[in-house]
mmCIF file of C-alpha atoms in Angstrom:
data_model
loop_
_atom_site.group_PDB
_atom_site.id
_atom_site.type_symbol
_atom_site.label_atom_id
_atom_site.label_comp_id
_atom_site.label_asym_id
_atom_site.label_seq_id
_atom_site.Cartn_x
_atom_site.Cartn_y
_atom_site.Cartn_z
ATOM 1 C CA MET A 1 -23.201 12.949 0.981
ATOM 2 C CA ARG A 2 -21.998 16.213 2.460
ATOM 3 C CA ASN A 3 -19.264 18.192 0.814
ATOM 4 C CA VAL A 4 -16.386 19.189 3.031
ATOM 5 C CA ARG A 5 -13.929 21.459 1.277
ATOM 6 C CA VAL A 6 -10.533 19.840 1.066
ATOM 7 C CA GLU A 7 -7.017 20.836 0.193
ATOM 8 C CA LEU A 8 -4.494 18.525 -1.425
ATOM 9 C CA SER A 9 -2.361 18.975 1.682
ATOM 10 C CA ALA A 10 -5.114 17.448 3.865
ATOM 11 C CA ASP A 11 -4.670 14.123 5.624
ATOM 12 C CA ARG A 12 -4.720 11.231 3.207
ATOM 13 C CA GLU A 13 -7.928 9.789 4.701
ATOM 14 C CA ASP A 14 -9.756 13.069 4.036
ATOM 15 C CA LEU A 15 -8.974 12.798 0.321
ATOM 16 C CA TYR A 16 -10.628 9.424 -0.265
ATOM 17 C CA GLU A 17 -14.220 10.684 -0.564
ATOM 18 C CA PRO A 18 -13.437 13.465 -3.076
ATOM 19 C CA LEU A 19 -11.256 10.957 -4.955
ATOM 20 C CA MET A 20 -14.139 8.525 -5.326
ATOM 21 C CA ARG A 21 -16.443 11.393 -6.251
ATOM 22 C CA GLY A 22 -14.007 12.262 -9.045
ATOM 23 C CA ALA A 23 -14.186 8.727 -10.438
ATOM 24 C CA CYS A 24 -17.548 9.640 -12.005
ATOM 25 C CA THR A 25 -19.345 6.402 -11.081
ATOM 26 C CA ILE A 26 -17.478 4.408 -13.720
ATOM 27 C CA ALA A 27 -16.518 1.127 -12.054
ATOM 28 C CA GLN A 28 -13.196 0.752 -13.865
ATOM 29 C CA VAL A 29 -12.095 4.301 -13.011
ATOM 30 C CA GLU A 30 -13.152 3.793 -9.396
ATOM 31 C CA ALA A 31 -11.033 0.628 -9.272
ATOM 32 C CA ALA A 32 -8.046 2.443 -10.803
ATOM 33 C CA TYR A 33 -8.289 5.356 -8.359
ATOM 34 C CA ARG A 34 -8.744 2.997 -5.419
ATOM 35 C CA LEU A 35 -5.675 1.023 -6.523
ATOM 36 C CA VAL A 36 -3.335 4.028 -6.613
ATOM 37 C CA PHE A 37 -4.792 5.274 -3.319
ATOM 38 C CA GLN A 38 -4.031 1.943 -1.611
ATOM 39 C CA VAL A 39 -0.351 2.072 -2.622
ATOM 40 C CA GLU A 40 0.526 4.972 -0.347
ATOM 41 C CA PRO A 41 4.044 5.732 -1.672
ATOM 42 C CA LEU A 42 2.675 5.778 -5.238
ATOM 43 C CA TRP A 43 -0.130 8.086 -4.112
ATOM 44 C CA ASP A 44 2.420 10.396 -2.489
ATOM 45 C CA TRP A 45 4.539 10.392 -5.662
ATOM 46 C CA LEU A 46 1.506 11.289 -7.797
ATOM 47 C CA LEU A 47 0.527 14.049 -5.380
ATOM 48 C CA GLN A 48 4.030 15.543 -5.164
ATOM 49 C CA ARG A 49 4.373 15.739 -8.938
ATOM 50 C CA GLY A 50 0.966 17.293 -9.553
ATOM 51 C CA PHE A 51 -0.737 14.281 -11.113
ATOM 52 C CA ILE A 52 -3.624 14.582 -8.658
ATOM 53 C CA GLU A 53 -5.787 17.627 -9.263
ATOM 54 C CA LEU A 54 -8.502 19.187 -7.137
ATOM 55 C CA SER A 55 -11.530 20.638 -8.841
ATOM 56 C CA SER A 56 -14.208 22.456 -6.916
ATOM 57 C CA ASP A 57 -17.628 23.755 -7.758
ATOM 58 C CA GLU A 58 -20.547 24.946 -5.648
ATOM 59 C CA ARG A 59 -21.616 21.444 -4.717
ATOM 60 C CA TYR A 60 -18.566 19.210 -4.719
ATOM 61 C CA ASP A 61 -14.829 18.942 -4.354
ATOM 62 C CA CYS A 62 -13.462 16.198 -6.586
ATOM 63 C CA LEU A 63 -10.027 14.770 -7.187
ATOM 64 C CA GLU A 64 -8.819 13.569 -10.538
ATOM 65 C CA VAL A 65 -5.798 11.355 -10.998
ATOM 66 C CA ARG A 66 -4.074 12.145 -14.273
ATOM 67 C CA LEU A 67 -3.047 8.548 -14.895
ATOM 68 C CA GLN A 68 -2.109 8.965 -18.540
ATOM 69 C CA ALA A 69 0.104 11.981 -17.835
ATOM 70 C CA ALA A 70 1.787 10.162 -14.935
ATOM 71 C CA LEU A 71 2.455 7.117 -17.065
ATOM 72 C CA GLU A 72 3.852 9.263 -19.888
ATOM 73 C CA HIS A 73 6.105 10.985 -17.336
ATOM 74 C CA VAL A 74 7.446 7.620 -16.163
ATOM 75 C CA ARG A 75 8.061 6.449 -19.713
ATOM 76 C CA GLU A 76 9.613 9.680 -21.017
ATOM 77 C CA LYS A 77 11.650 10.766 -18.003
ATOM 78 C CA ARG A 78 12.372 7.233 -16.845
ATOM 79 C CA GLU A 79 11.541 8.420 -13.334
ATOM 80 C CA ALA A 80 9.878 5.473 -11.672
ATOM 81 C CA PRO A 81 7.907 6.038 -8.491
ATOM 82 C CA VAL A 82 10.022 4.457 -5.766
ATOM 83 C CA LEU A 83 8.105 2.577 -3.104
ATOM 84 C CA GLU A 84 10.796 2.171 -0.473
ATOM 85 C CA ALA A 85 14.511 2.541 -0.013
ATOM 86 C CA GLY A 86 16.336 0.184 -2.324
ATOM 87 C CA SER A 87 13.295 -0.451 -4.502
ATOM 88 C CA SER A 88 13.737 -0.205 -8.241
ATOM 89 C CA GLY A 89 10.293 1.302 -8.660
ATOM 90 C CA LYS A 90 9.238 -1.471 -11.025
ATOM 91 C CA SER A 91 6.298 -2.504 -8.875
ATOM 92 C CA ALA A 92 5.041 1.072 -8.459
ATOM 93 C CA SER A 93 5.319 1.652 -12.201
ATOM 94 C CA ALA A 94 3.481 -1.607 -12.791
ATOM 95 C CA VAL A 95 0.678 -0.542 -10.426
ATOM 96 C CA LEU A 96 0.445 2.748 -12.315
ATOM 97 C CA THR A 97 0.271 0.886 -15.642
ATOM 98 C CA VAL A 98 -2.461 -1.439 -14.346
ATOM 99 C CA ALA A 99 -4.452 1.532 -13.010
ATOM 100 C CA ALA A 100 -4.131 3.397 -16.309
ATOM 101 C CA ASN A 101 -5.310 0.296 -18.173
ATOM 102 C CA LEU A 102 -8.292 -0.100 -15.844
ATOM 103 C CA ALA A 103 -9.288 3.518 -16.432
ATOM 104 C CA GLY A 104 -8.920 3.190 -20.204
ATOM 105 C CA LYS A 105 -5.985 5.623 -20.335
ATOM 106 C CA ASP A 106 -3.418 3.123 -21.610
ATOM 107 C CA ASN A 107 -3.747 0.272 -24.055
ATOM 108 C CA TYR A 108 -0.441 -1.565 -23.652
ATOM 109 C CA SER A 109 -0.630 -5.260 -22.913
ATOM 110 C CA LEU A 110 -0.434 -6.092 -19.230
ATOM 111 C CA ARG A 111 1.215 -9.451 -19.916
ATOM 112 C CA ASN A 112 4.745 -8.354 -18.964
ATOM 113 C CA THR A 113 3.616 -5.686 -16.515
ATOM 114 C CA LEU A 114 2.156 -8.225 -14.119
ATOM 115 C CA TYR A 115 5.572 -9.851 -13.633
ATOM 116 C CA ASP A 116 6.868 -6.582 -12.164
ATOM 117 C CA LEU A 117 4.258 -6.421 -9.403
ATOM 118 C CA ASP A 118 5.356 -7.220 -5.857
ATOM 119 C CA GLU A 119 3.251 -9.835 -4.097
ATOM 120 C CA ASP A 120 1.395 -7.234 -1.987
ATOM 121 C CA HIS A 121 0.552 -5.175 -5.051
ATOM 122 C CA MET A 122 -0.605 -8.219 -6.968
ATOM 123 C CA ARG A 123 -3.133 -8.874 -4.195
ATOM 124 C CA LEU A 124 -4.547 -5.375 -4.536
#
């Protein structure tokens, strides 16, 4: 696997490999990162607010998604990531909660969270 230096402003597709590299080969974290990456407006929201961080060393560029901090932001500031015009943001917040649970960064029950997912997000 070759390391191409990336910037957070790079095309979305160019960020996938360093994102998966940052998941540290833990299956649940990989699934969480892949989930937020697949919901493009949520990914953009995380990126714009600094919840995706780039770390570089001599060998690799990696991305880390600060899921716990993003979820705390949503809960404290009541600023839900909005997916599209007119959306309440409930589905995006639910995706974020599911991802944080997958990665072990949140321990709230998902029972009520799943009801907030849109059909497309439930499939993911």
